Amino acid sequence: MTFFLWTSAIKVVVVFTAVMVGVAFLTWVERRVCAWIQDRLGPNRVGPEGLLQPAADGLKNLFKEETLPASSDKLLFLLAPAMSFVPALLTIAVIPFATPLPTAWGDVPMVVADLPVGFLYILAFASLGVYGVVFAGWSSNNKYALLGGLRSSAQMISYEIAMGMSTVAVLLLAGNVAVSDVIARQQESTWFVFPLALAYFIFIVAAFAETNRVPFDLPEAEGELVAGYHTEYSAMKFSMFYIAEYSNMVTASALMATLFFGGYDIPLTSWDNGPPWTIAKTLATLAMFSLKVGFFLFLYIWVRWTLPRFRYDQLMALGWKVMLPLALGYITVMASAIWLLHARLGWTYDTRFALALFGLNVLLAIPLFFALDRGHLISGSEARGEA
Amino acid sequence: MSRFDELGGGLRNRRAIAWPAVPRESVESFGATVSGAVTAGWRIVSLFGMPEGNDQTCLVAVLADDVRGELGATSTLVGERYPALTPACPQANPFEREIAEQCGVVPEGHPWLKPLRRHPEDHLPPGRRSRPLDREAYPFFQIAGDEVHEVAVGPVHAGVIEPGHFRFQAHGEEVLFLEIVLGYQHRGVERLLERPDRERGVLVAESIAGDTVVGHAEAYCGATEALARSRKTPRGQSVRGIALELERLANHLGDLGAIAGDVAFQPAAAYLGRMRGECLNSLMTLSGNRYGRGLLRPGGAAFDVTEAMAAEICDRLERLRQEVAPVLALMFESGSVQARLEGVGVVSRSACIERGFVGPVTRACDLARDVRHDHPWGIFRFAHVPMATMWAGDVLARAVVRRLEIERSLEFTIEQLQALPKGPAVAACGPLERNELAVAMVEGWRGEIVHVVITDDSGRVRRHKVVDPSFHNWAALALAMPGNEISDFPLCNKSFNLSYAGHDL
């Protein structure tokens, strides 16, 4: 028991620090990658290659004046930055990031909390993030902030449903809500991105919307709404929203890696799949996990500097009229397929099973992407009246 | 045909006529002439007041027949009030509000007689006393209803832009009505231009709108040259044409970049922003100033283009032509960019005709209005820039018109640089003829720029009237917004990119 408490405390501190440092570093990466995309240099003055830029920005934000609008709802105004930032960090707690670490006192699982309900916990906490944004918008007593906050609540709730639905398909295959079991099942055969390709597609779109990133950054939409829900915030409270945004990206990337890309699993080898646990295995799987998360973070940045933003009505139409029915229909089809293969044909989950489902996904994807193509679903505003 | 056809009297773009040759009609017949001519297809180019005698105001109307490339002018004398033209002829709306404000003459029966720039009368006849002015009082149009809310934007904006106040009546995200209040940039430009020191006039003209330096300088010089009977040299005309097109290129590229930025399409925003710089740098090479200040002077171009300069600009534009095509293709062929621009901020063709809009706004709804074609001057009489038109009248159409104009202006500029006529770039420009009226029109990048100059018995400027394209087109933005989402306002605004300073004078 003491051992468990000690290791948990250490893991909490280490993971928290790693995420915070990672987030700070991520702001630097974002600016450097965007500069690279646009054929510029980006921040390169503070420290080697501009690496200390986040520290300089943080310091600046600490020393800036904190403003509090006179007619704001003080309590909610102060609570909002924390509310948007805490859920993102809490979600990280249940995601395993490496194989257990052997120590003199026993194996330490490389996850802050290996909850048996890990999956439900993720869904529960992901939906809490919207409160920070709504509180901020409401308590600022500012029209732009309110519009941004309301847009955001509508957006996040809409896409959360699609996101939750897409993960149901993962549960159907994994057969358990514990996150470690989801990873174990993927290690046995293939990553879920193959048998559940469309679920992954829905998940990644919803995850972009959940994290309020381009093309779904309407709550912020700097060109449209001044700055959206955080218009009235300054200094450290303002940067806490940014930390929240980047923490959310890290969480969403970690989730994508875990649910669809085998988590810390190293592909094409089963060396890392079972005991005996060694430090080498822990380090290798940790590196693998970081690589996968890093890739998705890069994807986030890449998309932001490549695609334009949706208009609000386009966003809502996509959420409710496309993503939600799609996710529902998909669950039905996949559940039937799994029942057919498992209960009728007696297959157990293995590579053959996964490939059969992958084939089904490809068949479904062809008409879907035809329909999603320009001119079929996403249309100009003149079609708004008819829709 | 209207009576106006006979009243034209040989007035053309940059061809002065004797002021007494301009008919002087009764107020009623003046109104009938103007509205009759507008019905017959003429367009109000300028309508303004000029103090006459002790307590009277002379109203002058300059109209254009774009098909035949002709201009016409007529005038009348009014006291403190006169029957408004606007009810019969909506094109007169902003002009009559301006007359009421500048000359203290009330157009009776004007349906929307609100302050235009909120400044004290500056063209008041000497015998009249000016009215007290309350700058803050403005009767906003309001829509009542439990769910209707009002959003006020400006005059201090979040970006580095000019001041202007926008008042939205909105229902949720949908805009029901937009009212635009300007005047924060009023500097008394027309008064400054009417001062006797004409050498300084061109400097004032260059600063009417900071992004249309060449356009306004060209119109100012055009009017002055017409009145001074100065014959520009071919080389001077070419250099001025090149400068005008460089200005158009810079602004169109910048606008497309800003439109891309407003839909958060970062690649095009970044590239086009840089390319705008290339054009400004070319103007820098040409004139020593990134915005072309100091280049245009009455009589031609203040300094000549050397062969090395021409070759450098040519090289730069040739490179730009190769670079700009893939970026524009990337932007316009991207499905989600199209989806953001299509159907947003539509201005109909009939509204353009009725309200007398000008420039790319009209060309985006298949109304071929371009001074370079309809009333060509200088180099544009010899070298044609093909006109670009679209038909939808939305943000996408306005963007496409700009894209086509970029391509065509690039081609034109490179061609002209390679075939610069020999000879001096500047000709003599003496004193102005007495008692004459001259109209100079220029197709600036925003549309038609007009300078009307009337001289008095001693050859001094009696009235210098400036009409910036923004003066007409702000109304187009107000028309385009209702029915759109409030968050599309920046996008609509950027697709017009109107000048606050040009409107406020």
Coordinates of C-alpha atoms in Angstrom, one line a residue, chain B:
Chain B
M1 CA -33.1 59.8 -75.1
S2 CA -33.0 62.3 -72.3
R3 CA -32.5 66.0 -72.5
F4 CA -29.1 65.4 -70.9
D5 CA -27.6 64.1 -74.2
E6 CA -27.8 67.6 -75.5
L7 CA -26.3 69.1 -72.4
G8 CA -23.1 67.1 -72.5
G9 CA -21.4 69.8 -74.5
G10 CA -18.2 67.9 -75.3
L11 CA -17.2 67.2 -71.7
R12 CA -15.0 64.1 -71.5
N13 CA -12.7 62.5 -69.0
R14 CA -9.9 65.1 -68.8
R15 CA -11.3 67.4 -71.4
A16 CA -12.2 70.7 -69.8
I17 CA -15.2 72.8 -70.9
A18 CA -16.0 76.5 -70.2
W19 CA -17.9 76.8 -67.0
P20 CA -20.5 79.1 -68.5
A21 CA -21.2 76.3 -71.1
V22 CA -22.6 74.2 -68.2
P23 CA -26.4 74.8 -68.3
R24 CA -27.9 76.6 -65.4
E25 CA -31.4 75.2 -64.8
S26 CA -34.2 75.8 -62.3
V27 CA -34.3 73.4 -59.4
E28 CA -37.2 71.4 -60.7
S29 CA -35.8 71.1 -64.1
F30 CA -32.3 70.2 -62.7
G31 CA -33.9 67.3 -60.7
A32 CA -35.9 66.2 -63.8
T33 CA -32.7 66.3 -66.0
V34 CA -30.6 64.3 -63.5
S35 CA -33.2 61.6 -62.8
G36 CA -34.2 61.5 -66.4
A37 CA -30.6 61.0 -67.5
V38 CA -30.2 58.3 -64.8
T39 CA -33.3 56.5 -66.1
A40 CA -31.8 56.7 -69.6
G41 CA -28.7 54.9 -68.4
W42 CA -26.4 57.7 -67.3
R43 CA -24.7 57.4 -63.9
I44 CA -24.0 60.1 -61.3
V45 CA -20.3 60.6 -61.1
S46 CA -20.4 63.6 -58.8
L47 CA -23.0 65.8 -57.3
F48 CA -21.9 68.7 -55.1
G49 CA -22.5 72.1 -53.9
M50 CA -20.5 75.3 -54.3
P51 CA -21.2 78.6 -52.6
E52 CA -22.3 81.3 -54.9
G53 CA -23.0 84.9 -54.1
N54 CA -23.8 85.8 -50.5
D55 CA -26.2 83.1 -49.4
Q56 CA -26.8 80.7 -52.3
T57 CA -25.4 77.4 -53.3
C58 CA -24.8 76.2 -56.8
L59 CA -25.4 72.5 -57.2
V60 CA -23.4 70.8 -59.9
A61 CA -24.1 67.3 -61.3
V62 CA -21.6 65.4 -63.4
L63 CA -23.0 62.4 -65.1
A64 CA -21.4 59.7 -67.2
D65 CA -22.6 57.6 -70.1
D66 CA -20.3 54.6 -69.8
V67 CA -21.4 53.1 -73.1
R68 CA -20.5 56.1 -75.2
G69 CA -17.7 57.3 -73.0
E70 CA -19.2 60.7 -72.6
L71 CA -19.7 63.0 -69.6
G72 CA -22.3 65.7 -69.0
A73 CA -22.7 68.4 -66.5
T74 CA -25.6 70.6 -65.4
S75 CA -26.2 73.0 -62.5
T76 CA -28.8 74.9 -60.5
L77 CA -28.9 77.5 -57.8
V78 CA -30.6 76.8 -54.5
G79 CA -31.1 78.6 -51.2
E80 CA -31.4 76.9 -47.8
R81 CA -33.5 73.9 -49.1
Y82 CA -34.5 72.2 -52.3
P83 CA -36.5 69.1 -53.2
A84 CA -34.3 66.1 -52.8
L85 CA -33.3 64.0 -55.8
T86 CA -32.8 60.8 -53.9
P87 CA -36.4 59.5 -53.8
A88 CA -36.4 59.5 -57.6
C89 CA -32.8 58.6 -58.0
P90 CA -31.2 56.6 -55.2
Q91 CA -27.7 57.2 -56.6
A92 CA -27.9 60.7 -55.3
N93 CA -28.3 59.5 -51.7
P94 CA -24.7 59.9 -50.3
F95 CA -24.1 63.0 -52.4
E96 CA -27.2 64.8 -51.0
R97 CA -26.2 63.9 -47.5
E98 CA -22.8 65.3 -48.2
I99 CA -24.3 68.5 -49.7
A100 CA -26.5 68.9 -46.6
E101 CA -23.4 68.6 -44.4
Q102 CA -21.0 70.6 -46.4
C103 CA -23.2 73.5 -47.6
G104 CA -26.0 73.6 -45.1
V105 CA -28.6 73.0 -47.8
V106 CA -31.4 70.7 -46.8
P107 CA -32.6 68.3 -49.5
E108 CA -36.3 68.1 -48.6
G109 CA -37.9 64.7 -48.7
H110 CA -34.6 62.8 -48.5
P111 CA -35.4 59.4 -46.9
W112 CA -32.2 58.9 -45.0
L113 CA -30.9 62.3 -44.1
K114 CA -28.3 61.4 -41.5
P115 CA -25.0 63.0 -40.9
L116 CA -22.3 61.6 -43.2
R117 CA -19.1 62.7 -41.7
R118 CA -20.3 64.8 -38.7
H119 CA -18.3 67.9 -39.3
P120 CA -19.2 71.6 -39.4
E121 CA -20.2 73.0 -42.8
D122 CA -17.0 73.9 -44.8
H123 CA -18.6 75.1 -48.0
L124 CA -21.1 77.5 -46.5
P125 CA -22.0 80.7 -48.4
P126 CA -20.5 83.7 -46.6
G127 CA -23.9 85.1 -45.6
R128 CA -25.1 82.0 -43.8
R129 CA -24.5 81.0 -40.2
S130 CA -23.5 77.4 -39.5
R131 CA -25.7 75.2 -37.4
P132 CA -24.5 73.9 -34.0
L133 CA -23.1 70.4 -34.3
D134 CA -23.4 67.5 -31.9
R135 CA -20.9 65.0 -33.0
E136 CA -22.2 62.2 -30.8
A137 CA -25.9 62.5 -31.8
Y138 CA -26.6 60.0 -34.5
P139 CA -30.1 58.5 -35.0
F140 CA -29.3 54.8 -35.3
F141 CA -31.8 52.5 -37.0
Q142 CA -33.0 50.0 -34.5
I143 CA -34.9 46.8 -34.8
A144 CA -37.1 46.0 -31.8
G145 CA -37.8 42.5 -30.5
D146 CA -37.0 40.3 -27.5
E147 CA -34.5 38.2 -29.3
V148 CA -32.9 41.0 -31.4
H149 CA -29.6 42.2 -30.1
E150 CA -27.3 45.0 -31.1
V151 CA -23.6 44.6 -31.6
A152 CA -21.4 47.7 -31.9
V153 CA -18.0 47.5 -33.4
G154 CA -15.5 50.3 -33.5
P155 CA -14.5 53.1 -34.1
V156 CA -11.4 51.6 -32.4
H157 CA -10.8 48.2 -33.9
A158 CA -8.7 45.2 -32.8
G159 CA -6.6 45.3 -35.9
V160 CA -4.4 48.0 -37.4
I161 CA -7.1 49.5 -39.5
E162 CA -8.8 52.9 -39.8
P163 CA -11.6 54.0 -37.5
G164 CA -15.2 53.5 -38.4
H165 CA -18.3 52.4 -36.4
F166 CA -20.5 49.5 -37.3
R167 CA -23.8 48.9 -35.7
F168 CA -25.4 45.5 -36.3
Q169 CA -28.9 44.5 -35.5
A170 CA -28.6 40.8 -35.1
H171 CA -30.8 37.8 -34.4
G172 CA -28.5 35.2 -32.9
E173 CA -25.7 35.0 -35.4
E174 CA -27.8 36.4 -38.3
V175 CA -27.4 40.0 -39.2
L176 CA -30.6 41.8 -39.9
F177 CA -29.3 45.2 -40.5
L178 CA -25.9 47.0 -40.6
E179 CA -25.4 50.7 -40.2
I180 CA -22.1 52.2 -40.9
V181 CA -21.0 55.5 -39.3
L182 CA -17.9 57.2 -40.6
G183 CA -16.3 60.5 -40.5
Y184 CA -13.6 59.9 -37.9
Q185 CA -10.9 60.6 -40.5
H186 CA -12.3 63.9 -41.8
R187 CA -9.4 66.2 -42.5
G188 CA -11.0 68.8 -44.8
V189 CA -9.3 67.5 -47.9
E190 CA -11.4 69.5 -50.3
R191 CA -10.8 72.7 -48.5
L192 CA -7.0 72.0 -48.6
L193 CA -7.2 71.3 -52.3
E194 CA -9.0 74.6 -52.9
R195 CA -6.1 76.6 -51.4
P196 CA -4.1 78.7 -53.8
D197 CA -0.8 76.9 -53.5
R198 CA -1.3 74.2 -56.1
E199 CA 2.2 72.7 -55.6
R200 CA 1.0 71.4 -52.3
G201 CA -2.2 70.2 -53.7
V202 CA -0.7 67.1 -55.2
L203 CA 0.7 66.2 -51.8
V204 CA -2.7 66.5 -50.3
A205 CA -4.2 64.4 -53.1
E206 CA -1.6 61.7 -52.5
S207 CA -2.7 61.4 -48.9
I208 CA -6.4 61.2 -49.5
A209 CA -6.2 57.5 -49.1
G210 CA -2.9 56.0 -48.1
D211 CA -3.3 52.9 -50.2
T212 CA -4.5 54.8 -53.3
V213 CA -1.6 57.3 -53.6
V214 CA -1.1 56.8 -57.3
G215 CA -4.8 56.7 -58.1
H216 CA -5.7 60.0 -56.4
A217 CA -2.5 61.7 -57.6
E218 CA -3.4 60.6 -61.2
A219 CA -6.9 62.1 -60.9
Y220 CA -5.5 65.3 -59.4
C221 CA -2.9 65.6 -62.1
G222 CA -5.4 64.7 -64.8
A223 CA -7.8 67.5 -63.8
T224 CA -4.9 70.0 -63.4
E225 CA -3.4 69.1 -66.8
A226 CA -6.8 69.4 -68.5
L227 CA -7.2 72.9 -67.1
A228 CA -3.7 73.9 -67.9
R229 CA -3.8 72.4 -71.4
S230 CA -0.7 70.4 -70.6
R231 CA 0.1 67.6 -73.1
K232 CA 1.7 64.8 -71.3
T233 CA 4.5 63.0 -73.0
P234 CA 4.0 59.3 -74.1
R235 CA 6.7 58.2 -71.7
G236 CA 5.1 60.1 -68.8
Q237 CA 1.8 58.4 -69.5
S238 CA 3.4 55.0 -69.6
V239 CA 5.2 55.5 -66.3
R240 CA 2.0 56.7 -64.7
G241 CA 0.0 53.7 -66.1
I242 CA 2.7 51.3 -64.8
A243 CA 2.6 52.9 -61.3
L244 CA -1.2 52.7 -61.3
E245 CA -1.2 49.0 -62.1
L246 CA 1.6 48.3 -59.6
E247 CA -0.7 49.9 -57.0
R248 CA -3.6 47.7 -58.1
L249 CA -1.4 44.6 -58.0
A250 CA -0.1 45.3 -54.5
N251 CA -3.6 46.0 -53.1
H252 CA -5.3 43.1 -54.9
L253 CA -2.7 40.7 -53.7
G254 CA -2.9 42.0 -50.2
D255 CA -6.7 41.8 -50.2
L256 CA -6.7 38.2 -51.4
G257 CA -4.3 37.4 -48.7
A258 CA -6.5 39.1 -46.1
I259 CA -9.5 37.2 -47.4
A260 CA -7.6 33.9 -47.0
G261 CA -6.6 35.1 -43.5
D262 CA -10.2 35.7 -42.6
V263 CA -11.1 32.1 -43.3
A264 CA -8.0 31.0 -41.5
F265 CA -6.4 29.7 -44.7
Q266 CA -2.9 30.4 -43.6
P267 CA -0.8 29.2 -46.6
A268 CA -2.3 31.7 -49.1
A269 CA -2.4 34.5 -46.4
A270 CA 1.3 34.1 -45.8
Y271 CA 2.4 33.9 -49.4
L272 CA 0.1 36.7 -50.7
G273 CA 1.2 38.9 -47.9
R274 CA 4.8 38.5 -49.0
M275 CA 3.9 39.0 -52.7
R276 CA 2.2 42.3 -51.9
G277 CA 5.5 43.4 -50.6
E278 CA 7.1 42.6 -53.9
C279 CA 4.8 45.0 -55.7
L280 CA 5.4 47.7 -53.1
N281 CA 9.1 47.2 -53.6
S282 CA 8.7 47.6 -57.3
L283 CA 6.9 50.9 -56.6
M284 CA 9.8 51.7 -54.3
T285 CA 12.2 51.1 -57.2
L286 CA 10.0 53.2 -59.5
S287 CA 9.4 56.2 -57.2
G288 CA 11.6 55.9 -54.1
N289 CA 8.5 55.3 -51.9
R290 CA 6.7 52.0 -51.3
Y291 CA 3.4 53.6 -51.9
G292 CA 4.4 55.6 -54.9
R293 CA 4.4 59.0 -53.3
G294 CA 6.2 61.8 -55.1
L295 CA 6.1 60.1 -58.5
L296 CA 3.1 61.7 -60.2
R297 CA 3.2 65.5 -60.8
P298 CA 1.1 67.6 -63.1
G299 CA 2.7 67.3 -66.6
G300 CA 3.9 63.7 -66.2
A301 CA 6.2 61.7 -63.9
A302 CA 8.5 63.6 -61.5
F303 CA 11.4 61.4 -62.5
D304 CA 12.2 59.1 -65.3
V305 CA 12.7 55.3 -65.3
T306 CA 16.2 54.2 -66.2
E307 CA 16.7 51.1 -68.2
A308 CA 18.2 49.4 -65.2
M309 CA 15.2 50.2 -63.1
A310 CA 12.8 49.0 -65.7
A311 CA 14.8 45.7 -66.1
E312 CA 14.8 45.2 -62.3
I313 CA 11.0 45.7 -62.0
C314 CA 10.4 43.5 -65.0
D315 CA 12.5 40.7 -63.5
R316 CA 10.7 41.0 -60.2
L317 CA 7.3 41.0 -61.8
E318 CA 8.2 38.1 -64.1
R319 CA 9.2 36.1 -61.0
L320 CA 6.0 37.2 -59.3
R321 CA 4.0 36.0 -62.2
Q322 CA 5.4 32.5 -61.9
E323 CA 5.0 32.4 -58.1
V324 CA 1.6 33.9 -57.9
A325 CA -0.2 31.4 -60.2
P326 CA 0.2 28.3 -58.0
V327 CA -0.7 30.2 -54.8
L328 CA -3.9 31.5 -56.3
A329 CA -4.7 28.1 -57.7
L330 CA -4.1 26.6 -54.2
M331 CA -6.5 29.1 -52.7
F332 CA -9.3 29.0 -55.3
E333 CA -9.2 25.3 -55.9
S334 CA -9.5 24.4 -52.3
G335 CA -13.0 23.1 -51.7
S336 CA -13.4 24.4 -48.2
V337 CA -12.2 27.9 -49.1
Q338 CA -14.8 28.0 -51.9
A339 CA -17.4 26.9 -49.4
R340 CA -16.5 29.7 -47.1
L341 CA -16.6 32.4 -49.9
E342 CA -19.5 31.2 -52.0
G343 CA -22.9 33.0 -51.5
V344 CA -21.5 35.2 -48.8
G345 CA -22.2 39.0 -49.0
V346 CA -24.1 39.1 -52.2
V347 CA -24.6 42.4 -53.9
S348 CA -27.0 42.2 -56.8
R349 CA -26.5 43.6 -60.2
S350 CA -29.7 45.7 -59.9
A351 CA -28.5 47.2 -56.6
C352 CA -25.2 48.2 -58.3
I353 CA -27.1 49.9 -61.1
E354 CA -29.6 51.6 -58.8
R355 CA -27.1 52.8 -56.2
G356 CA -24.3 53.6 -58.6
F357 CA -21.6 51.3 -57.2
V358 CA -18.2 51.2 -58.9
G359 CA -15.1 49.1 -59.4
P360 CA -14.6 45.4 -58.8
V361 CA -17.8 45.3 -56.8
T362 CA -19.8 45.9 -60.0
R363 CA -17.6 43.7 -62.1
A364 CA -18.2 40.9 -59.7
C365 CA -21.9 41.0 -60.7
D366 CA -21.5 41.2 -64.4
L367 CA -21.7 44.9 -64.6
A368 CA -18.8 45.9 -66.8
R369 CA -17.8 49.2 -65.3
D370 CA -14.2 50.1 -65.6
V371 CA -12.9 53.7 -66.3
R372 CA -10.0 52.2 -68.2
H373 CA -12.4 51.0 -70.8
D374 CA -15.3 53.3 -70.6
H375 CA -13.4 56.6 -70.4
P376 CA -9.9 55.7 -71.2
W377 CA -7.0 58.1 -70.6
G378 CA -3.3 58.2 -71.1
I379 CA -1.7 54.9 -71.8
F380 CA -5.0 53.1 -71.5
R381 CA -6.1 54.7 -74.7
F382 CA -3.4 52.7 -76.5
A383 CA -3.0 49.6 -74.5
H384 CA -6.0 47.7 -73.3
V385 CA -6.2 45.7 -70.1
P386 CA -8.9 43.1 -70.6
M387 CA -11.8 43.7 -68.2
A388 CA -12.4 40.9 -65.7
T389 CA -16.0 40.2 -64.8
M390 CA -17.9 37.5 -62.7
W391 CA -21.6 37.1 -62.2
A392 CA -22.4 35.9 -58.7
G393 CA -21.7 39.2 -56.9
D394 CA -20.6 37.3 -53.7
V395 CA -17.3 37.3 -51.9
L396 CA -16.0 34.6 -54.2
A397 CA -16.8 36.6 -57.3
R398 CA -15.1 39.7 -55.9
A399 CA -12.1 37.6 -55.1
V400 CA -12.0 36.0 -58.6
V401 CA -12.3 39.4 -60.2
R402 CA -9.2 40.4 -58.2
R403 CA -7.4 37.3 -59.2
L404 CA -8.1 37.9 -62.9
E405 CA -7.1 41.6 -62.6
I406 CA -3.9 40.5 -60.9
E407 CA -3.0 38.3 -63.9
R408 CA -4.0 40.9 -66.4
S409 CA -2.2 43.8 -64.7
L410 CA 0.9 41.8 -64.4
E411 CA 0.9 41.1 -68.1
F412 CA 0.1 44.7 -68.9
T413 CA 2.8 46.1 -66.6
I414 CA 5.5 43.8 -67.9
E415 CA 4.5 44.6 -71.5
Q416 CA 4.7 48.3 -70.9
L417 CA 8.0 48.2 -69.1
Q418 CA 9.5 46.4 -72.0
A419 CA 8.2 48.9 -74.5
L420 CA 8.7 52.3 -72.8
P421 CA 8.4 55.1 -75.3
K422 CA 11.4 57.3 -75.7
G423 CA 11.5 61.0 -74.8
P424 CA 11.1 63.0 -71.6
A425 CA 8.8 61.8 -68.9
V426 CA 7.5 65.2 -67.9
A427 CA 6.0 68.1 -69.9
A428 CA 5.4 71.7 -68.8
C429 CA 2.2 72.4 -66.9
G430 CA 1.4 76.1 -66.7
P431 CA -1.3 78.1 -65.0
L432 CA -4.9 76.9 -65.1
E433 CA -7.4 78.3 -67.7
R434 CA -10.0 80.7 -66.3
N435 CA -13.7 79.8 -65.7
E436 CA -13.5 76.2 -66.7
L437 CA -14.7 72.8 -65.5
A438 CA -12.6 69.7 -65.8
V439 CA -13.4 66.1 -64.7
A440 CA -10.7 63.6 -64.2
M441 CA -11.6 59.9 -63.7
V442 CA -9.3 57.1 -62.9
E443 CA -9.9 53.4 -62.3
G444 CA -8.1 53.0 -59.1
W445 CA -7.8 49.5 -57.6
R446 CA -11.1 50.1 -55.6
G447 CA -12.9 51.6 -58.6
E448 CA -13.6 55.0 -60.0
I449 CA -11.8 58.0 -58.5
V450 CA -13.2 61.3 -59.6
H451 CA -11.7 64.8 -59.2
V452 CA -13.8 67.7 -60.5
V453 CA -12.2 71.1 -60.6
I454 CA -13.9 74.4 -61.4
T455 CA -11.8 77.5 -61.8
D456 CA -12.8 81.1 -61.2
D457 CA -12.3 84.3 -63.2
S458 CA -8.6 84.6 -62.1
G459 CA -7.7 81.0 -62.9
R460 CA -7.7 79.9 -59.3
V461 CA -9.5 76.8 -58.1
R462 CA -13.0 77.7 -57.0
R463 CA -14.1 74.2 -56.1
H464 CA -12.2 70.9 -56.1
K465 CA -14.5 67.9 -55.6
V466 CA -13.1 64.5 -54.7
V467 CA -15.1 61.3 -55.0
D468 CA -13.3 58.2 -53.8
P469 CA -14.8 54.8 -54.8
S470 CA -15.4 54.1 -51.2
F471 CA -17.9 57.0 -51.1
H472 CA -20.2 54.9 -53.3
N473 CA -19.3 51.5 -52.1
W474 CA -19.7 51.6 -48.3
A475 CA -23.4 51.4 -49.0
A476 CA -22.7 48.1 -50.9
L477 CA -21.2 46.6 -47.7
A478 CA -24.3 47.6 -45.7
L479 CA -26.4 46.0 -48.4
A480 CA -24.4 42.8 -48.5
M481 CA -24.5 42.0 -44.8
P482 CA -28.2 41.3 -43.9
G483 CA -28.9 37.6 -44.0
N484 CA -25.3 36.7 -43.4
E485 CA -23.7 35.6 -40.1
I486 CA -22.1 38.3 -38.0
S487 CA -18.9 36.3 -38.1
D488 CA -18.8 36.7 -41.8
F489 CA -18.6 40.4 -41.5
P490 CA -14.8 40.6 -41.5
L491 CA -14.8 38.4 -44.7
C492 CA -17.4 40.7 -46.4
N493 CA -15.6 43.8 -45.3
K494 CA -12.3 42.5 -46.6
S495 CA -13.8 41.5 -49.9
F496 CA -14.7 45.2 -50.4
N497 CA -11.8 46.6 -48.5
L498 CA -13.1 50.2 -48.6
S499 CA -11.2 53.2 -47.5
Y500 CA -12.3 55.2 -44.4
A501 CA -10.0 58.1 -45.1
G502 CA -11.1 58.2 -48.8
H503 CA -14.7 58.4 -47.7
D504 CA -14.1 60.9 -44.9
L505 CA -11.9 63.2 -46.9

